[in-house]
CSV table of C-alpha atoms in Angstrom, one decimal:
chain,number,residue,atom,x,y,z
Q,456,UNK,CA,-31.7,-32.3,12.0
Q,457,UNK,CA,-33.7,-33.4,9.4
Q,458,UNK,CA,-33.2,-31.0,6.1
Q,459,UNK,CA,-35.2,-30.8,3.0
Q,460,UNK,CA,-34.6,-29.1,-0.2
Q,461,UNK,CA,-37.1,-28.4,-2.9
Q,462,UNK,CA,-34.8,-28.9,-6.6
Q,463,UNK,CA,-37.6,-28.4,-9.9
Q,464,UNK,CA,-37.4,-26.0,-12.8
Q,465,UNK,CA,-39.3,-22.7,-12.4
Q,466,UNK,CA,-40.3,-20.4,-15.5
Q,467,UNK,CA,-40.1,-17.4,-15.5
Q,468,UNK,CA,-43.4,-15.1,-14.7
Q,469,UNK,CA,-45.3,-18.8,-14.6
Q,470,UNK,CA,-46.1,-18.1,-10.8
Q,471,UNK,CA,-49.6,-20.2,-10.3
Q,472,UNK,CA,-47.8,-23.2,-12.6
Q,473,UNK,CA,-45.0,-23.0,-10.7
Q,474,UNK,CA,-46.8,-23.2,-7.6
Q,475,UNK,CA,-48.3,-25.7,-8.7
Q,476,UNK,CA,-45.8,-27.7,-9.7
Q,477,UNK,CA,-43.6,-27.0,-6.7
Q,478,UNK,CA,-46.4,-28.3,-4.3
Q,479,UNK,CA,-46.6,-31.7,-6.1
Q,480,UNK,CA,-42.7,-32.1,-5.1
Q,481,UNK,CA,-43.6,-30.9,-2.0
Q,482,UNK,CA,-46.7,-33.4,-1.0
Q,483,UNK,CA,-44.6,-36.3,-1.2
Q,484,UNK,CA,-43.2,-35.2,2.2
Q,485,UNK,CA,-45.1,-35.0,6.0
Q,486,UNK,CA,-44.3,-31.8,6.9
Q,487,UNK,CA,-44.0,-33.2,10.8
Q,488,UNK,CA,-40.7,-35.1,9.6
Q,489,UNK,CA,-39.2,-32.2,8.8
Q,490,UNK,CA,-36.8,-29.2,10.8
Q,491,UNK,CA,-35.9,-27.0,7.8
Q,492,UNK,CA,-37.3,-26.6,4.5
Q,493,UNK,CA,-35.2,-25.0,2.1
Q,494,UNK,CA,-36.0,-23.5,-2.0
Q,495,UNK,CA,-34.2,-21.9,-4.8
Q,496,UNK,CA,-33.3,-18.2,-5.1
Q,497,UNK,CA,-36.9,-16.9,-6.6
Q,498,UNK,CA,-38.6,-20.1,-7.0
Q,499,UNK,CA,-41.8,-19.1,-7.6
Q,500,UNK,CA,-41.5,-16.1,-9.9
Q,501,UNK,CA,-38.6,-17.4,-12.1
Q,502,UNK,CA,-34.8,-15.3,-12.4
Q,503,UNK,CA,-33.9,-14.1,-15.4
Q,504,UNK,CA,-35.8,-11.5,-16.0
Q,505,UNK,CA,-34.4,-8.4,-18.2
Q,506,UNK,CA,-35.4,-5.4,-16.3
Q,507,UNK,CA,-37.4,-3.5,-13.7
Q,508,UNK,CA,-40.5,-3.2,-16.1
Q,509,UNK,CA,-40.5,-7.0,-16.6
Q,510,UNK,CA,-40.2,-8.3,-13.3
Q,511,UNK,CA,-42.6,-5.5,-11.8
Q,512,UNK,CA,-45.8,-7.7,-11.9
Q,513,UNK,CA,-43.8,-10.4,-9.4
Q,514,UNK,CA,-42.3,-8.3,-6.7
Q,515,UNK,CA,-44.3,-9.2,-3.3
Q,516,UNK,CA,-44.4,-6.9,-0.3
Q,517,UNK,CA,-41.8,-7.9,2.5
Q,518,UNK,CA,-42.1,-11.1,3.9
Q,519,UNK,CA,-45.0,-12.3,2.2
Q,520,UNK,CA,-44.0,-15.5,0.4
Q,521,UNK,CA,-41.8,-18.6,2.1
Q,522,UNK,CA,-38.6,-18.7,-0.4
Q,523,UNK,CA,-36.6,-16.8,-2.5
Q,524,UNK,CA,-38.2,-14.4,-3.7
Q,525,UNK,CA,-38.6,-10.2,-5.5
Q,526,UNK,CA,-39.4,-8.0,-2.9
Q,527,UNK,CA,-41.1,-4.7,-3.4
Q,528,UNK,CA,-40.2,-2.0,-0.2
Q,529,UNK,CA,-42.2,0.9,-0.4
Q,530,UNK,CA,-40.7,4.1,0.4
Q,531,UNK,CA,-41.5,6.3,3.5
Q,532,UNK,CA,-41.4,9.6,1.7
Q,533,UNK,CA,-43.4,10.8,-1.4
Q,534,UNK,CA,-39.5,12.1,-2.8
Q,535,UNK,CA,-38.5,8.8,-3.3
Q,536,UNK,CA,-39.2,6.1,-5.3
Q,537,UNK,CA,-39.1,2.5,-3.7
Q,538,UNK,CA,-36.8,-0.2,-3.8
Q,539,UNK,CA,-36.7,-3.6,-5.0
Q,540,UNK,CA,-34.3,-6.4,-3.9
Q,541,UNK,CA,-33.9,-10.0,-4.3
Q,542,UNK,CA,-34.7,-11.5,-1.0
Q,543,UNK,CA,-34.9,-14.4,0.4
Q,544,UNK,CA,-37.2,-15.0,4.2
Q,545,UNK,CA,-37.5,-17.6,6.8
Q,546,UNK,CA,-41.0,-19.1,8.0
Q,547,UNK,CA,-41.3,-20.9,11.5
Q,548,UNK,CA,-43.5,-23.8,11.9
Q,549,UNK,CA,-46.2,-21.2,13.2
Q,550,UNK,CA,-46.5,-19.4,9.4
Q,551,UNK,CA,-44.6,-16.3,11.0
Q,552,UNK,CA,-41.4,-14.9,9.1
Q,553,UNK,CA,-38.3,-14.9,11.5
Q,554,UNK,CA,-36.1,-13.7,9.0
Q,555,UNK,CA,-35.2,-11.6,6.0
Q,556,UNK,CA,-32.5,-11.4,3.9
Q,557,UNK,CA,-31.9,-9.2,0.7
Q,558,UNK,CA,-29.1,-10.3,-1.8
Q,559,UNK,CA,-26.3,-8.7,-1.1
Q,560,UNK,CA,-23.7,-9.3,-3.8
Q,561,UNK,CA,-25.6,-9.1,-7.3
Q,562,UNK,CA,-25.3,-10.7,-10.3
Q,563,UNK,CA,-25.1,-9.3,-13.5
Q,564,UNK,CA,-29.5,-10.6,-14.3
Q,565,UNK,CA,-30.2,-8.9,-10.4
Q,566,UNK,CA,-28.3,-5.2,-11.7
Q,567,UNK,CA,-31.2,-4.6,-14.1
Q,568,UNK,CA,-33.7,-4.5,-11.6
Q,569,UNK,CA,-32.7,-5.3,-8.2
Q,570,UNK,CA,-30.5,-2.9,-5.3
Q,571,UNK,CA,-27.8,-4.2,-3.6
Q,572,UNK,CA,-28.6,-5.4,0.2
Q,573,UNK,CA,-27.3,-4.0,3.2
Q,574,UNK,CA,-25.2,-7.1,4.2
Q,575,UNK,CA,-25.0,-10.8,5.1
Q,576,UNK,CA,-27.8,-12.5,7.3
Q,577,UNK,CA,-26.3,-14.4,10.3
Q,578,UNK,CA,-28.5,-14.9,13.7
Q,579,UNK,CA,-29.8,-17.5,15.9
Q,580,UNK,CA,-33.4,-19.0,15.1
Q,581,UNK,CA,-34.8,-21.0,17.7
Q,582,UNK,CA,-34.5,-25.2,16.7
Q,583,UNK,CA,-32.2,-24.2,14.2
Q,584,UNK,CA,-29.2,-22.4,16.0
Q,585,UNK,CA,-27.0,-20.4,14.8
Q,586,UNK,CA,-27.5,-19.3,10.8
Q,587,UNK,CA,-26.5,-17.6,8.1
Q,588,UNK,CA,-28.0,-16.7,4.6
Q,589,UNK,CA,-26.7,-16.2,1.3
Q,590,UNK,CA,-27.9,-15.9,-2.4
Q,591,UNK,CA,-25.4,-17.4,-5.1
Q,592,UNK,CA,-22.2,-15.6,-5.3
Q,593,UNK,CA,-21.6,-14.8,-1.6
Q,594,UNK,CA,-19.3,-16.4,1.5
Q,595,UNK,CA,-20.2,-19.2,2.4
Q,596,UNK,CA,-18.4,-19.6,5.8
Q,597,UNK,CA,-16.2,-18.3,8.1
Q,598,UNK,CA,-14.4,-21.1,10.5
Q,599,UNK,CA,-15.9,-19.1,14.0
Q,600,UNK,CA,-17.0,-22.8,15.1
Q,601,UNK,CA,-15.7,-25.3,16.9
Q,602,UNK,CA,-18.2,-27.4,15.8
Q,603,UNK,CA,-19.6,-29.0,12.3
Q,604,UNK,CA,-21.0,-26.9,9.8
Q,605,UNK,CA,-24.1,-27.5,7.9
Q,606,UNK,CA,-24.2,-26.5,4.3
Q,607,UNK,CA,-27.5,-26.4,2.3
Q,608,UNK,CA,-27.6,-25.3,-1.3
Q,609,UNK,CA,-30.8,-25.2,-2.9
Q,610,UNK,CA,-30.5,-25.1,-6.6
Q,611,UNK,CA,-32.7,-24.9,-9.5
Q,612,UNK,CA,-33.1,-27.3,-12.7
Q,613,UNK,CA,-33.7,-26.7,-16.1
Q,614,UNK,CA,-33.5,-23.4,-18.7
Q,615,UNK,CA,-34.8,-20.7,-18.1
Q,616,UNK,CA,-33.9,-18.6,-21.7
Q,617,UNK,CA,-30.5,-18.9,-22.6
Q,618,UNK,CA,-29.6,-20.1,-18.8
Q,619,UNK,CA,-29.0,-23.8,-18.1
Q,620,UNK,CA,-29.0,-24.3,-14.0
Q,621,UNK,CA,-27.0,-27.3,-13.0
Q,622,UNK,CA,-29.3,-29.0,-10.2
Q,623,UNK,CA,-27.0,-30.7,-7.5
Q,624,UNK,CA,-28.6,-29.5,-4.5
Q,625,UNK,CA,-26.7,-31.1,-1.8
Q,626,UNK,CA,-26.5,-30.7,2.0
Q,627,UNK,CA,-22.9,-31.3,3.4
Q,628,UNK,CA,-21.1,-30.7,6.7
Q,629,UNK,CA,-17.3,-29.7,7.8
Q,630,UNK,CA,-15.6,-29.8,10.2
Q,631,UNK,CA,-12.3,-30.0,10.7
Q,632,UNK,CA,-11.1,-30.8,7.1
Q,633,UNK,CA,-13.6,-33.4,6.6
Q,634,UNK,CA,-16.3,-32.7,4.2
Q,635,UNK,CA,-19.3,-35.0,4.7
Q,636,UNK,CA,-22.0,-35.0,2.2
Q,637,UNK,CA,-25.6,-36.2,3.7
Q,638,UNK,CA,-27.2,-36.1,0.2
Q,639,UNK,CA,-27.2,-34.7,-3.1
Q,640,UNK,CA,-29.7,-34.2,-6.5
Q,641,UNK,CA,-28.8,-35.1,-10.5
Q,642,UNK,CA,-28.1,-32.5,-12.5
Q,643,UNK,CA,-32.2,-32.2,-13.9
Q,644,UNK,CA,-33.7,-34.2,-11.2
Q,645,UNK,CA,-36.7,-32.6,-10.3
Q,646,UNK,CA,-37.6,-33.7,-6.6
Q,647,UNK,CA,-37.4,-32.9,-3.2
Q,648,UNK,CA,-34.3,-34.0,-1.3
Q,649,UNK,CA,-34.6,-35.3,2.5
Q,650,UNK,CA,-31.9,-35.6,4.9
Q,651,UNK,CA,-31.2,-36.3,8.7
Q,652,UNK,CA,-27.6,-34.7,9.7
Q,653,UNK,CA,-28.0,-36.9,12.6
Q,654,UNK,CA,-27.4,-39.8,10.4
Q,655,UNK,CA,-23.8,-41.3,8.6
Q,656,UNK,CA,-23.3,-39.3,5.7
Q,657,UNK,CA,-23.4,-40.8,2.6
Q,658,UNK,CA,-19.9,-39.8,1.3
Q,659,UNK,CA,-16.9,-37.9,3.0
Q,660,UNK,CA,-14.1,-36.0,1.1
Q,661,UNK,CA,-11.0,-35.6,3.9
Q,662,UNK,CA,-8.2,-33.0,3.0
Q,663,UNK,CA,-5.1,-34.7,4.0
Q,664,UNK,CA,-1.3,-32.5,4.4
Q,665,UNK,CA,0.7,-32.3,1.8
Q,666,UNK,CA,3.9,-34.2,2.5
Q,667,UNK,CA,7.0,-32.3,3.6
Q,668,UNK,CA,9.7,-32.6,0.5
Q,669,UNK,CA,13.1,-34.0,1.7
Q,670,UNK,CA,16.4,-31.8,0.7
């Protein structure tokens, strides 16, 4: 599978720069070469944002945008007030969203704004297999599998405020103890990372027993 993550430094409430500048990453790539394209959490709005009255401007309706990003749901009854979440959603090759997930486990910057999601987004999306999402501080996997699991995490770069974000997005597999790592960003490398899991990793880490200690 060939795997691309977009790694660049968003501001916050910059959207049409940030666009911008996300799409020159973005056109270095042919979109045919590639299975899976992955961004940050909220790549296009920005993060930290301070409260509900701040971010307000940025929240999108569901499913509107392909990445992390503020979503707006607007409430069924005139009693009560609509929610907001920090969601991320999946686009098919065909432009139509497969898949939406709403953060789950929030961080301190998502409690000023944002409600806690239902729970954790696993399913089976056709040429991908079986998948699950997460946002940040969540589980990243369960051993269900027989088989290798691939690991993509999208990060961001830069400041944003008083926040420095560490880069290293990386895609890695394991299975079986063995930790292969297919490719991985510097710390404020702004660029797009491309990897085929098909091919030899470029590292492996392999967790070997401790030995038994004699009487």
């Amino acid at each position: 599978m060939k795997i691309a993550c977009l790694q660049f430094s968003p501001q916050v409430g910059d959207v049409e720069n940030n666009f911008t500048r996300a799409n020159a990453i973005l056109n270095k790539a042919n979109p045919e070469d590639i299975d899976l394209l992955v961004l940050p959490e909220m790549a296009f709005s920005g993060y930290n944002f301070s409260s509900l009255e701040q971010i307000t401007p940025y929240l999108e309706p569901t499913s509107s945008v392909t990445a992390g990003y503020p979503e707006k749901v607007g409430s069924l009854s005139k009693s009560s007030e609509p929610e907001y979440y920090n969601s991320t959603v999946t686009v098919n090759k065909e432009g139509k969203a497969i898949a939406n997930y709403r953060k789950s486990f929030l961080y301190y910057t998502d409690e000023t704004w944002a409600h806690e999601g239902p729970g954790f987004f696993s399913g089976k999306i056709d040429g991908l297999g079986n998948v699950a999402m997460g946002i940040l501080l969540e589980p990243i996997l369960r051993a269900e599998t027989t088989g290798e699991i691939i690991i993509v995490l999208a990060n961001r770069c830069g400041t944003e405020g008083e926040a420095t974000y560490a880069g290293t997005t990386s895609v890695i597999g394991i299975q079986d103890g063995e930790v292969k790592v297919y490719g991985i960003l510097g710390r404020g490398e702004e660029e797009l990372l491309v990897v085929d899991t098909d091919e030899l990793p470029r590292a492996k880490i392999v967790s070997q027993p401790r030995p038994t200690e004699s009487n």
